[in-house]
Coordinates of N, CA, C and O in Angstrom, one line a residue:
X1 N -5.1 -3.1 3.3 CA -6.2 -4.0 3.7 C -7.1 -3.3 4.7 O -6.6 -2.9 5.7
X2 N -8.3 -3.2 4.4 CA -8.8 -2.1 5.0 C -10.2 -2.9 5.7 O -11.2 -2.9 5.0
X3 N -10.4 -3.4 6.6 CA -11.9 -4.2 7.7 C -12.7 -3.2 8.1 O -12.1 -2.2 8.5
X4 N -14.2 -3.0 8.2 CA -14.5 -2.0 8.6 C -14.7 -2.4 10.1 O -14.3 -3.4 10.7
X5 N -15.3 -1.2 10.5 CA -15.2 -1.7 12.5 C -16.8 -1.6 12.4 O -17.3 -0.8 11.6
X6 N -17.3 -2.1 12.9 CA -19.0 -1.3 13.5 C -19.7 -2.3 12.6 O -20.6 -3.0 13.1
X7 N -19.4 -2.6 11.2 CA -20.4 -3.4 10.1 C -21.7 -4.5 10.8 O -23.0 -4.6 10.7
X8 N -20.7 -5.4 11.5 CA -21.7 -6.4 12.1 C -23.0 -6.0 12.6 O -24.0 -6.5 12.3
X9 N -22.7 -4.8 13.4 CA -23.8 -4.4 14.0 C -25.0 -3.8 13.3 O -26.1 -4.2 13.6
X10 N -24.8 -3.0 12.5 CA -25.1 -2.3 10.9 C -26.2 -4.0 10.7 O -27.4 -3.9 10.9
X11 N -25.7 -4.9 10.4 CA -26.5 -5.8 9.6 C -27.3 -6.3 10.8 O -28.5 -6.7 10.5
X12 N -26.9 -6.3 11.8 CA -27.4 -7.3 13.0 C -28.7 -6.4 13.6 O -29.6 -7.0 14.1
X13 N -28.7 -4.5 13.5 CA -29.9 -4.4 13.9 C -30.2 -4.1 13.3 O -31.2 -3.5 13.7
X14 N -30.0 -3.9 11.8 CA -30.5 -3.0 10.5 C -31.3 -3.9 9.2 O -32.3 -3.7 8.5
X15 N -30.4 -5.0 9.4 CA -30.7 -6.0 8.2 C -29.5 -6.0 7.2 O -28.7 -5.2 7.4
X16 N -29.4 -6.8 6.4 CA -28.5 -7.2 5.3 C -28.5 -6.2 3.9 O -27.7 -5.8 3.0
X17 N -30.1 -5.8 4.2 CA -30.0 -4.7 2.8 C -29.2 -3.7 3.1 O -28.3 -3.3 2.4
X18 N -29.8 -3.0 4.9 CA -28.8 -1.6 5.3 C -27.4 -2.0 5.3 O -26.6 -1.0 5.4
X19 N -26.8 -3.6 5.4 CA -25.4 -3.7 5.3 C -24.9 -3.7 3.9 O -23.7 -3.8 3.8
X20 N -25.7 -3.6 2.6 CA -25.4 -3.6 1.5 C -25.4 -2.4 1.2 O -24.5 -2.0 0.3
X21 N -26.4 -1.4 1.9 CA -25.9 -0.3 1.9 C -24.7 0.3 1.8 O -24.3 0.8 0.8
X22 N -24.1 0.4 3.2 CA -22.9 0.5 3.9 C -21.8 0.3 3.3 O -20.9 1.1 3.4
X23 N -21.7 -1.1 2.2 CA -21.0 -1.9 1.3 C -20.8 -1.1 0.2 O -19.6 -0.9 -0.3
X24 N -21.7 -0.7 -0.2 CA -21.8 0.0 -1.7 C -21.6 1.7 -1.4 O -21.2 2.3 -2.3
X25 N -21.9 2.4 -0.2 CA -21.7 3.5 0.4 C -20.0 3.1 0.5 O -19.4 2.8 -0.6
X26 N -19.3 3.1 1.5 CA -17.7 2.9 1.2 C -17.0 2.4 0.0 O -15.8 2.5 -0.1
X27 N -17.8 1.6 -1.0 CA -17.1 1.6 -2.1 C -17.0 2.7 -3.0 O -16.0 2.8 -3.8
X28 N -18.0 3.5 -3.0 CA -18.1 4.6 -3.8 C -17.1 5.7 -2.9 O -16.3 6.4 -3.5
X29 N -17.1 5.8 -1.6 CA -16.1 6.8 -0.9 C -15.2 6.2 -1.5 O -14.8 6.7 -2.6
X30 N -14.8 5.1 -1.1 CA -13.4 5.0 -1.5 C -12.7 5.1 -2.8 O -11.5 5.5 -3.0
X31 N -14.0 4.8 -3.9 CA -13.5 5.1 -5.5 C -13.4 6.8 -5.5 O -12.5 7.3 -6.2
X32 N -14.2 7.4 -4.9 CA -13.9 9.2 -4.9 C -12.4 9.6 -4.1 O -11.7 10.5 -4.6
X33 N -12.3 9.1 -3.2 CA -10.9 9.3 -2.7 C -9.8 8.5 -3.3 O -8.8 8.6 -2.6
X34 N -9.7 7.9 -4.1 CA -8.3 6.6 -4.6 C -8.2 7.8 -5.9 O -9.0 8.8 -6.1
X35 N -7.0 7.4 -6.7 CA -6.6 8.1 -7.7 C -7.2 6.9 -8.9 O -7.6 5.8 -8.6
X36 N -7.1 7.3 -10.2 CA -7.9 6.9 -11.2 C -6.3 5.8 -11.1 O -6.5 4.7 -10.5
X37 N -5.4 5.9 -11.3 CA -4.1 4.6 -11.2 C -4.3 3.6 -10.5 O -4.0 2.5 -10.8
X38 N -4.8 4.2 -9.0 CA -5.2 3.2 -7.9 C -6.1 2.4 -8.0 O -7.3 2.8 -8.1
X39 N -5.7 1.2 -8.0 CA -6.7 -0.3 -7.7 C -7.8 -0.8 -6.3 O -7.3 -1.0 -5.2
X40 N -9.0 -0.9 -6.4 CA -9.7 -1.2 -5.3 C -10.1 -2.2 -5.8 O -10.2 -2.5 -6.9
X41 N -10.5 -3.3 -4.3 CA -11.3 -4.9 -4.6 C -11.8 -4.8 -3.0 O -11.1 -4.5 -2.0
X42 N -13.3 -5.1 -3.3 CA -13.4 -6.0 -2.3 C -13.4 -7.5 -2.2 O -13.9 -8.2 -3.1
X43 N -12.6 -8.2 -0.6 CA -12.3 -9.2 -0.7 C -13.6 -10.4 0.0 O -13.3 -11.6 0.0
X44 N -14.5 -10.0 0.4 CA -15.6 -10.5 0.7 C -16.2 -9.8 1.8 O -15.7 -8.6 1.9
X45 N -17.3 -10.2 2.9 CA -17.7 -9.2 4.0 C -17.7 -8.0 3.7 O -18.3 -7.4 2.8
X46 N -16.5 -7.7 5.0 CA -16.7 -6.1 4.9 C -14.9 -5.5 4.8 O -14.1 -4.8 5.4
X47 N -14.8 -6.2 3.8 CA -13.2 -6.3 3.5 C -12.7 -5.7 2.3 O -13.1 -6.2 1.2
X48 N -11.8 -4.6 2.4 CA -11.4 -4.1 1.1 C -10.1 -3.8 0.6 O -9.5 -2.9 1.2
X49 N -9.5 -4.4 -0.1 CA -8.1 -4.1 -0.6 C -8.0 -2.9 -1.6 O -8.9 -2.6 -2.4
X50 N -6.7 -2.2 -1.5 CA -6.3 -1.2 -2.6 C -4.8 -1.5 -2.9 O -4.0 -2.2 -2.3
X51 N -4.7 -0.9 -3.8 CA -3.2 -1.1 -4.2 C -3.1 0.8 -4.7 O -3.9 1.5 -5.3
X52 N -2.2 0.9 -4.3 CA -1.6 2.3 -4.1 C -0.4 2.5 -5.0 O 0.8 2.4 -4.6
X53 N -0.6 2.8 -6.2 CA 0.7 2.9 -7.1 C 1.4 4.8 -6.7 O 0.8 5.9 -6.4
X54 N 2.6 4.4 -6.9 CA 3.8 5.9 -7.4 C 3.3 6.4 -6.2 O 2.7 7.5 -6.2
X55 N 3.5 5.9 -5.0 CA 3.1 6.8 -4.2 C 4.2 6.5 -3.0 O 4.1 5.6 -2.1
X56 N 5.6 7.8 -3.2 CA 6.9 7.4 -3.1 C 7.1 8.0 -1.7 O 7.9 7.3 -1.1
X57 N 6.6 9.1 -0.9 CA 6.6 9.4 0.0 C 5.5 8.9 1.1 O 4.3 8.8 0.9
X58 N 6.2 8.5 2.5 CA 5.4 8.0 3.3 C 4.7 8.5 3.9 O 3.9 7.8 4.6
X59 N 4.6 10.3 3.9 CA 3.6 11.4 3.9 C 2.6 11.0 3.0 O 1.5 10.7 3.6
X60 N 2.6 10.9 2.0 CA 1.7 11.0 0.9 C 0.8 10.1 1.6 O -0.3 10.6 2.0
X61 N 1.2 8.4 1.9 CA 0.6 7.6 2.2 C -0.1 8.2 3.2 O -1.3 8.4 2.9
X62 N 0.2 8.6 4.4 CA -0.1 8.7 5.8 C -1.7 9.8 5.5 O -2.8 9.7 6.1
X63 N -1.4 10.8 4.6 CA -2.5 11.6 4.0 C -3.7 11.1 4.1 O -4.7 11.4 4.8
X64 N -3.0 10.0 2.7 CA -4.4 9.3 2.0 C -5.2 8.9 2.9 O -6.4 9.3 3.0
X65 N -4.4 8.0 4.0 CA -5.1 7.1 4.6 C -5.8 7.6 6.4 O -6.2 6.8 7.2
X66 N -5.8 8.7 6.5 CA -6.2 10.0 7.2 C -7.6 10.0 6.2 O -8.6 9.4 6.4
X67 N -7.3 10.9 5.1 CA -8.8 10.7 4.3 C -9.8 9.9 4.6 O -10.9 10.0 4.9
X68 N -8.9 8.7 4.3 CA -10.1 7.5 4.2 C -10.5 7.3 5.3 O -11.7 7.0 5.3
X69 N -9.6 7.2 6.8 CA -10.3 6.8 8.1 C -11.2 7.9 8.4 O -12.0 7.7 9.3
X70 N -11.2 9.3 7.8 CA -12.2 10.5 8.1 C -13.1 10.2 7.8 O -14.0 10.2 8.6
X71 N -13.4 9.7 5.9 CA -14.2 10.0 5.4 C -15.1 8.7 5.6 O -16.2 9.0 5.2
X72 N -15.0 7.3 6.1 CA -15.6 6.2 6.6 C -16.2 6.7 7.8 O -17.4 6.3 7.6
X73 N -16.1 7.3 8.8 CA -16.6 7.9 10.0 C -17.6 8.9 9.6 O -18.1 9.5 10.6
X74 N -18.1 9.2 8.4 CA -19.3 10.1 8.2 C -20.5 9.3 7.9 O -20.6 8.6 6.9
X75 N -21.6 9.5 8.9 CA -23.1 8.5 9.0 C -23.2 8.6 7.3 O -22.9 9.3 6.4
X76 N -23.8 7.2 7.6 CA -24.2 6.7 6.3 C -25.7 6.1 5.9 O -26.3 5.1 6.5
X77 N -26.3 6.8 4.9 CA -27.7 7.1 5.4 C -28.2 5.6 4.8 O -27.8 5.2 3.7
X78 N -29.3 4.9 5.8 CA -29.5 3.6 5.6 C -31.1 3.5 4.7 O -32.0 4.3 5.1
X79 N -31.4 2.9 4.0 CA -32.9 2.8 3.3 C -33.8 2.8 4.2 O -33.4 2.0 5.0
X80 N -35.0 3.4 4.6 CA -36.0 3.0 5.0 C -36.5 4.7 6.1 O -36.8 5.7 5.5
X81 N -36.6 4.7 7.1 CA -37.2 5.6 8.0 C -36.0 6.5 8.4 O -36.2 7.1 9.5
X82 N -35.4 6.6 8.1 CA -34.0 8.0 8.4 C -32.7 7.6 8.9 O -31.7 8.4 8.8
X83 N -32.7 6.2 9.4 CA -31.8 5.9 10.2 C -30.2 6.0 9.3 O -30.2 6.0 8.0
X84 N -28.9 6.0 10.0 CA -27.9 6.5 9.4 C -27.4 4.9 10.2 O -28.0 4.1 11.0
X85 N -26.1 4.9 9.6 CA -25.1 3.5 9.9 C -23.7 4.6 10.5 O -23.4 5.6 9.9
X86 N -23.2 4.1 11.4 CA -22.1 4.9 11.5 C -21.2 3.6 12.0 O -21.6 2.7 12.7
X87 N -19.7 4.0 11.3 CA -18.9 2.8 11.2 C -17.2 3.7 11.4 O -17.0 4.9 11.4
X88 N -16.2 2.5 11.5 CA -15.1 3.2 10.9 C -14.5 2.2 10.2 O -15.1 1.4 9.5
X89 N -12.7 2.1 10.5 CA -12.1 1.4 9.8 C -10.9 0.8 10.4 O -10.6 1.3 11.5
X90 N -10.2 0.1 9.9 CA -8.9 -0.6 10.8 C -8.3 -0.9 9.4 O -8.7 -1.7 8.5
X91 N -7.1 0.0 9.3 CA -6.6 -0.6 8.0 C -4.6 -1.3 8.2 O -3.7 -1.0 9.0
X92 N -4.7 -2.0 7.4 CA -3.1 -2.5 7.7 C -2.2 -2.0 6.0 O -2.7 -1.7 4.9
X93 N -0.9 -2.1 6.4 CA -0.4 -1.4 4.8 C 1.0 -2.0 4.7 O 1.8 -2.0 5.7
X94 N 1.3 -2.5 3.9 CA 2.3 -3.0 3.4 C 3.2 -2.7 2.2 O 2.9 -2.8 1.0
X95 N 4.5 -2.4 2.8 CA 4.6 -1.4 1.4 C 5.8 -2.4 0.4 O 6.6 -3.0 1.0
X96 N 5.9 -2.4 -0.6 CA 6.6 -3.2 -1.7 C 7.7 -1.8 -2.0 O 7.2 -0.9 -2.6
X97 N 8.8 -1.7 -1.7 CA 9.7 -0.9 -2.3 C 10.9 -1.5 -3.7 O 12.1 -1.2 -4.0
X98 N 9.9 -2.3 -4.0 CA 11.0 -3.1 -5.6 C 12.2 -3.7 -5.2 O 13.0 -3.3 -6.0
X99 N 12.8 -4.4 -4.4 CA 13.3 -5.1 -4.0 C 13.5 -6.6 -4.5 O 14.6 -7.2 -4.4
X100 N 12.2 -7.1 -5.2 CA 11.9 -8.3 -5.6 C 11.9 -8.2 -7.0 O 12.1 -7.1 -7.5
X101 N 11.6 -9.1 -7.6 CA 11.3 -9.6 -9.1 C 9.9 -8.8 -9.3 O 9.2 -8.6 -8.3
X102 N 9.5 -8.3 -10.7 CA 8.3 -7.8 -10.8 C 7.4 -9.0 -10.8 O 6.4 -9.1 -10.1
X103 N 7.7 -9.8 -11.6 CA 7.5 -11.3 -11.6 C 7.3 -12.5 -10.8 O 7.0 -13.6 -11.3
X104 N 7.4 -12.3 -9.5 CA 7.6 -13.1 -8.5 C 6.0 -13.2 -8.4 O 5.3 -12.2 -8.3
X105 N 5.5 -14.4 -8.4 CA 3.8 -15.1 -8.3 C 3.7 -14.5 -7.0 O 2.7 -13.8 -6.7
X106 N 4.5 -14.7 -6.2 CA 4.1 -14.6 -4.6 C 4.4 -13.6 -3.7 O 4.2 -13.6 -2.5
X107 N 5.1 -12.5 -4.8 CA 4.5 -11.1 -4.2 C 3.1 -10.8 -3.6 O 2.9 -10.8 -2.4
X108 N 2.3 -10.6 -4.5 CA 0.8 -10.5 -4.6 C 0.4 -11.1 -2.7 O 0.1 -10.3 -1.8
X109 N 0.5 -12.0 -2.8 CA 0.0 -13.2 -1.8 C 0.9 -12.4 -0.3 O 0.2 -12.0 0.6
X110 N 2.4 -12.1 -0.2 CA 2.9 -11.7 1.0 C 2.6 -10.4 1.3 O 2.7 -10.1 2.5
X111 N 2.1 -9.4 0.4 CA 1.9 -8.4 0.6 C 0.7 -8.6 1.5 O 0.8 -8.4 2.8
X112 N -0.3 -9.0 0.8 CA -1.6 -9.0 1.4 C -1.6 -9.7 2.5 O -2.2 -9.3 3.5
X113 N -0.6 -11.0 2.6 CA -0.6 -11.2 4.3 C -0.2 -10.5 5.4 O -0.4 -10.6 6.6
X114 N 0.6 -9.6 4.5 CA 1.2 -8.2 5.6 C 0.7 -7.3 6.0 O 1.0 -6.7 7.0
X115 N -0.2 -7.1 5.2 CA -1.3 -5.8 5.4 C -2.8 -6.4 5.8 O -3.8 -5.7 6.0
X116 N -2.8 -7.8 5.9 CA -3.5 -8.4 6.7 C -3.4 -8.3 8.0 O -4.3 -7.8 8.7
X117 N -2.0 -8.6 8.6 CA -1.4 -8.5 9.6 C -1.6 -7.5 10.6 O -1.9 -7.5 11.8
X118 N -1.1 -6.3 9.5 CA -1.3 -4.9 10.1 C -2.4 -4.5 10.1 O -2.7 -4.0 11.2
X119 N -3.1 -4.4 9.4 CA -4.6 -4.4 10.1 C -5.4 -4.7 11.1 O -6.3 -4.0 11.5
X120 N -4.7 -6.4 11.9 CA -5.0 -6.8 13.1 C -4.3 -6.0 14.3 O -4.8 -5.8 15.4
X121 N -2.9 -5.7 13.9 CA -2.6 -4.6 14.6 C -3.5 -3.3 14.6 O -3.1 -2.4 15.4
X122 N -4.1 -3.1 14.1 CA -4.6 -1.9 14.3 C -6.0 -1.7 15.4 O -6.3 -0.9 16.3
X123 N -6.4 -3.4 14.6 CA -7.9 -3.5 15.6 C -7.4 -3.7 17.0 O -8.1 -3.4 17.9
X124 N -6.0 -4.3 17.2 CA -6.0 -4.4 18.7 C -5.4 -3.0 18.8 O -4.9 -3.1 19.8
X125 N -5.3 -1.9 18.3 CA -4.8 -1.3 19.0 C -5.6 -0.2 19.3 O -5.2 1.0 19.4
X126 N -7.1 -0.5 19.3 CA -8.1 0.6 19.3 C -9.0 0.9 18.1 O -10.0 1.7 18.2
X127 N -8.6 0.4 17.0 CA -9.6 0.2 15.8 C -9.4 2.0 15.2 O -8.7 2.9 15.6
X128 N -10.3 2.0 14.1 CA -10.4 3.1 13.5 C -9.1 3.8 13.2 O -8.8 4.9 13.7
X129 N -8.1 2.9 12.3 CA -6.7 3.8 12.5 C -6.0 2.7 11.1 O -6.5 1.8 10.4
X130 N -4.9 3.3 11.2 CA -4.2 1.9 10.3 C -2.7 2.1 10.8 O -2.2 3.1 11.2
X131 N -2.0 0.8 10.7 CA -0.7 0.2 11.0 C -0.2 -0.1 9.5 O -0.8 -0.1 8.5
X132 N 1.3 -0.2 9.7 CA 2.4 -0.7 9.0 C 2.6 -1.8 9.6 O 2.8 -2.1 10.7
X133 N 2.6 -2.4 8.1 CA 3.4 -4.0 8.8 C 4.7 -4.1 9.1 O 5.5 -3.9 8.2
X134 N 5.3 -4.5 10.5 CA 6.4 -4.3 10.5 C 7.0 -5.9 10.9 O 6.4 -6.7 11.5
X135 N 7.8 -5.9 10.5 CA 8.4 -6.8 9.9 C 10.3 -7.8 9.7 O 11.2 -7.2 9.1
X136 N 10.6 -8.7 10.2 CA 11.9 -9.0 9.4 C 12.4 -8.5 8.5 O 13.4 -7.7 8.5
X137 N 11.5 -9.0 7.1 CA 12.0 -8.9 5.8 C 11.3 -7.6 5.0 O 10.1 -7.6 5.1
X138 N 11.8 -6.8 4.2 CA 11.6 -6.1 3.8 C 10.8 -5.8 2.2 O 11.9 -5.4 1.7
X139 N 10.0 -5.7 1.2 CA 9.7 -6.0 0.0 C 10.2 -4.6 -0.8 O 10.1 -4.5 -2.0

């Protein structure tokens, strides 16, 4: 679950077009950085989910998501007289290790509240970073 940090401001002194910008600028980073397996959505605002398949080491993860908090942090050039948007990211992750039914309706729903979660951990813990949900129960 990935919020960006900075966005508001982006729209608040730039306008809603340079935040459409910004929108459609990180969706294209993020489609160049995800693997053609991996799933992206955005969830409204400035909110983006992925789903990260076969990706069995917690290295691997830790990688990716280095990439992406880098590659969000590069100015982002806004329509009009030169001006750039510069933003980052606060992402939360929640990892499903098959534990459950494939089938379970409410998989889907606890994950994303977990990686909801951990993302708020992230923004309090300084923003521009991402957390693991940590947790009781395990998926």
């Amino acid at each position: 679950f990935l919020d960006l940090d900075g966005f508001k401001q982006v729209n608040d002194s730039y306008g809603h077009d340079a935040g459409d910008c910004v929108l459609m600028t990180v969706a294209e980073r993020l489609k160049a950085l995800l693997r053609r397996i991996d799933t992206i959505a955005r969830m409204g605002g400035d909110e983006f989910v992925f789903l990260l398949s076969e990706l069995n080491q917690l290295s691997d993860i830790n990688q990716l998501l280095q990439r992406i908090l880098s590659d969000l942090q590069r100015p982002i050039p806004l329509p009009g007289e030169g001006a750039q948007a510069y933003i980052s990211g606060s992402i939360g992750v929640a990892i499903y290790r098959g534990d459950q039914q494939q089938g379970d309706d409410r998989l889907a729903a606890v994950l994303l509240k977990r990686a909801d979660q951990a993302m708020y951990a992230a923004k309090d813990a300084g923003k521009s970073q991402f957390k693991l949900w940590e947790g009781d129960e395990g998926l």
